[in-house]
Short mmCIF file of C-alpha atoms in Angstrom, two decimals:
data_model
loop_
_atom_site.label_atom_id
_atom_site.label_comp_id
_atom_site.label_asym_id
_atom_site.label_seq_id
_atom_site.Cartn_x
_atom_site.Cartn_y
_atom_site.Cartn_z
CA MET A 35 -49.25 -37.09 9.22
CA ARG A 36 -46.22 -39.32 9.51
CA THR A 37 -45.69 -41.41 12.75
CA GLU A 38 -42.20 -39.29 13.18
CA ALA A 39 -44.22 -36.08 12.65
CA ALA A 40 -46.37 -36.80 15.34
CA LYS A 41 -43.54 -37.92 17.76
CA ARG A 42 -42.01 -34.53 16.96
CA VAL A 43 -45.33 -32.56 17.81
CA GLU A 44 -45.71 -34.52 21.10
CA LEU A 45 -42.42 -33.44 22.08
CA VAL A 46 -42.59 -29.73 20.81
CA PHE A 47 -45.81 -29.39 23.02
CA SER A 48 -44.15 -30.53 25.74
CA LEU A 49 -41.21 -28.14 25.71
CA PHE A 50 -43.57 -25.23 24.94
CA ASP A 51 -45.41 -26.31 28.11
CA ALA A 52 -42.41 -24.43 29.75
CA ASN A 53 -44.00 -23.83 33.01
CA GLY A 54 -45.44 -27.79 33.03
CA ASN A 55 -49.06 -26.80 33.70
CA GLY A 56 -50.25 -29.05 30.93
CA VAL A 57 -51.24 -26.52 28.58
CA ILE A 58 -49.52 -23.77 26.14
CA ASP A 59 -49.98 -20.24 27.14
CA SER A 60 -48.13 -16.96 26.65
CA ASP A 61 -46.49 -17.16 29.91
CA ASP A 62 -44.83 -20.48 28.55
CA PHE A 63 -43.27 -18.33 25.66
CA ASP A 64 -42.14 -15.51 27.96
CA LEU A 65 -40.23 -18.41 30.14
CA MET A 66 -38.58 -19.95 27.02
CA THR A 67 -37.69 -16.53 25.49
CA GLY A 68 -36.14 -15.63 28.48
CA ARG A 69 -34.05 -18.80 28.95
CA VAL A 70 -33.06 -18.76 25.23
CA LEU A 71 -31.96 -15.23 25.54
CA GLU A 72 -30.00 -15.91 28.45
CA ALA A 73 -27.96 -18.77 26.78
CA ALA A 74 -27.35 -16.02 23.64
CA ALA A 75 -25.63 -13.54 26.09
CA GLY A 76 -23.11 -13.18 23.34
CA SER A 77 -25.56 -12.33 20.67
CA ASP A 78 -25.96 -8.76 19.25
CA ASP A 79 -29.17 -6.74 20.27
CA GLY A 80 -30.68 -7.26 16.64
CA ALA A 81 -30.49 -10.98 17.26
CA LYS A 82 -32.17 -10.96 20.47
CA ALA A 83 -34.88 -8.86 19.41
CA ALA A 84 -35.52 -11.01 15.97
CA ILE A 85 -35.71 -14.13 18.41
CA ARG A 86 -37.91 -12.37 20.95
CA ALA A 87 -40.29 -11.17 17.70
CA ALA A 88 -40.27 -14.94 16.38
CA PHE A 89 -41.27 -16.58 19.69
CA ARG A 90 -44.08 -13.51 19.84
CA ARG A 91 -44.98 -14.42 16.34
CA TYR A 92 -45.03 -18.02 17.10
CA TRP A 93 -47.17 -17.54 20.20
CA THR A 94 -49.71 -14.99 18.65
CA THR A 95 -49.82 -17.65 15.58
CA LEU A 96 -50.76 -20.51 17.66
CA ALA A 97 -52.99 -18.75 19.94
CA SER A 98 -54.83 -17.36 16.95
CA GLU A 99 -54.96 -20.52 14.72
CA LEU A 100 -55.36 -23.17 17.46
CA ASP A 101 -57.38 -21.68 20.63
CA ALA A 102 -60.41 -23.30 19.72
CA ASN A 103 -62.54 -22.20 22.48
CA GLY A 104 -60.91 -18.79 22.92
CA ASP A 105 -59.70 -19.52 26.64
CA GLY A 106 -56.20 -18.27 26.25
CA VAL A 107 -54.41 -21.67 26.30
CA ILE A 108 -53.75 -24.41 24.00
CA THR A 109 -54.40 -27.85 24.93
CA LEU A 110 -52.58 -30.96 23.28
CA GLU A 111 -55.76 -31.91 21.61
CA GLU A 112 -56.07 -28.29 19.86
CA PHE A 113 -52.26 -28.33 19.09
CA ARG A 114 -51.93 -31.86 17.79
CA PRO A 115 -53.67 -31.62 14.48
CA PHE A 116 -52.67 -28.25 13.26
CA VAL A 117 -49.18 -27.37 14.34
CA LEU A 118 -47.58 -29.06 11.43
CA ASP A 119 -49.48 -27.43 8.98
CA PRO A 120 -47.39 -25.74 6.37
CA GLU A 121 -50.15 -23.58 5.19
CA HIS A 122 -50.72 -22.16 8.68
CA PHE A 123 -47.32 -22.34 10.22
CA GLY A 124 -44.75 -22.27 7.42
CA PRO A 125 -43.98 -18.45 7.49
CA THR A 126 -44.00 -18.56 11.24
CA ILE A 127 -41.66 -21.42 11.24
CA ALA A 128 -39.19 -19.94 8.72
CA GLU A 129 -39.08 -16.68 10.81
CA PHE A 130 -38.18 -18.81 14.05
CA ALA A 131 -35.76 -20.94 12.29
CA GLU A 132 -33.98 -18.02 10.68
CA ALA A 133 -34.01 -16.29 14.17
CA LEU A 134 -33.05 -19.19 16.21
CA ALA A 135 -30.11 -20.12 13.85
CA ALA A 136 -28.77 -16.63 13.64
CA LEU A 137 -28.85 -16.55 17.33
CA GLY A 138 -26.38 -19.40 17.04
CA ASP A 139 -23.84 -17.20 15.25
CA PRO A 140 -22.99 -13.99 17.15
CA ASP A 141 -19.93 -13.96 15.35
CA LYS A 142 -21.89 -13.80 12.03
CA ASP A 143 -19.23 -16.14 10.16
CA GLY A 144 -22.17 -18.38 9.06
CA LEU A 145 -20.95 -21.40 11.68
CA ILE A 146 -22.65 -22.61 14.74
CA GLU A 147 -20.15 -24.09 17.18
CA ARG A 148 -21.52 -27.07 19.18
CA PRO A 149 -21.20 -25.51 22.70
CA LEU A 150 -23.49 -22.73 21.90
CA PHE A 151 -26.00 -25.00 19.74
CA GLU A 152 -26.17 -27.14 23.05
CA SER A 153 -26.82 -24.34 25.04
CA LEU A 154 -29.60 -22.97 22.95
CA MET A 155 -31.33 -26.23 22.73
CA THR A 156 -31.17 -26.82 26.29
CA ALA A 157 -32.43 -23.65 27.10
CA ILE A 158 -35.56 -24.60 24.85
CA GLY A 159 -35.89 -27.85 26.70
CA PHE A 160 -34.21 -30.73 24.57
CA GLU A 161 -32.44 -33.59 26.30
CA LYS A 162 -28.29 -33.26 25.64
CA ALA A 163 -27.88 -36.50 24.27
CA ASN A 164 -30.22 -35.75 21.58
CA ILE A 165 -29.02 -32.23 21.05
CA HIS A 166 -25.56 -33.84 20.23
CA ALA A 167 -27.09 -36.95 18.14
CA LEU A 168 -28.64 -33.78 16.16
CA PHE A 169 -25.71 -31.83 15.70
CA ASP A 170 -23.72 -34.71 14.73
CA ALA A 171 -26.69 -35.74 12.25
CA PHE A 172 -26.19 -32.33 10.62
CA GLY A 173 -22.59 -33.00 9.70
CA PRO A 174 -20.26 -30.88 11.66
CA ASP A 175 -17.06 -29.87 9.82
CA ALA A 176 -13.48 -30.66 11.27
CA GLU A 177 -13.70 -27.73 13.64
CA ASP A 178 -17.20 -29.09 14.92
CA ARG A 179 -19.18 -26.68 13.54
CA ILE A 180 -22.34 -26.65 11.45
CA THR A 181 -23.59 -23.83 8.96
CA VAL A 182 -26.38 -21.36 9.84
CA ALA A 183 -28.24 -22.39 6.96
CA THR A 184 -28.22 -26.23 7.75
CA TRP A 185 -29.83 -25.51 11.41
CA ALA A 186 -32.36 -23.10 9.80
CA ALA A 187 -33.22 -25.80 7.24
CA GLY A 188 -33.27 -28.69 9.84
CA ILE A 189 -35.80 -26.49 12.17
CA GLU A 190 -38.31 -26.28 9.03
CA ASP A 191 -37.80 -29.78 8.13
CA TYR A 192 -38.58 -30.58 11.85
CA TYR A 193 -42.23 -28.96 11.51
CA ALA A 194 -42.84 -30.92 7.96
CA PRO A 195 -45.43 -33.37 8.64
CA ASP A 196 -44.42 -35.37 5.58
CA MET A 197 -40.84 -35.53 6.69
CA ALA A 198 -39.14 -38.70 7.81
CA GLY A 199 -35.53 -39.66 8.48
CA ILE A 200 -34.38 -36.11 9.27
CA PRO A 201 -31.90 -35.04 11.33
CA GLY A 202 -34.58 -33.53 13.59
CA ASP A 203 -35.81 -37.12 14.44
CA GLN A 204 -32.62 -37.38 16.73
CA LEU A 205 -34.89 -35.00 19.16
CA VAL A 206 -37.47 -37.91 19.34
CA ALA A 207 -34.94 -40.69 19.82
CA VAL A 208 -34.82 -42.80 22.94
CA GLY A 209 -33.60 -40.34 25.65
CA ALA A 210 -35.72 -37.33 24.64
CA VAL A 211 -37.94 -35.57 26.50
#
């Protein structure tokens, strides 16, 4: 695993531990889902249902693949070596990427405006400076928008263990959680 990917793993673990108790459990995903849905108040019911399902699948996949001792929680030690495994997590990440990016496009024009992007990423737990650096790295248009496809692809790249120099690395730059 590349150094960049290892840093991304550490950050993702800290974000998924939404209640801050040092492990990831189903309550963490409920908390994060609620925060993201609150940030996406303007999205339609279909988009909200899709992100709920994606978070649920994410937790189910993590629990079934990583909870080595069956205690209902995932430690950093359980999480670190496996979460960037495309064979196990690729379809889960793809579903999550598509659902989150779609949530950022409530008017369904294929574009995500910076303020909603910031709200959604803040709800997940990323630092504002890193959120803006990421948005800028995606190459917004003159009206300060990125495409849904760009964001979805960026999310998938973030979880790729062999990727470096990607926009998502902005999230682990100085100032990240």
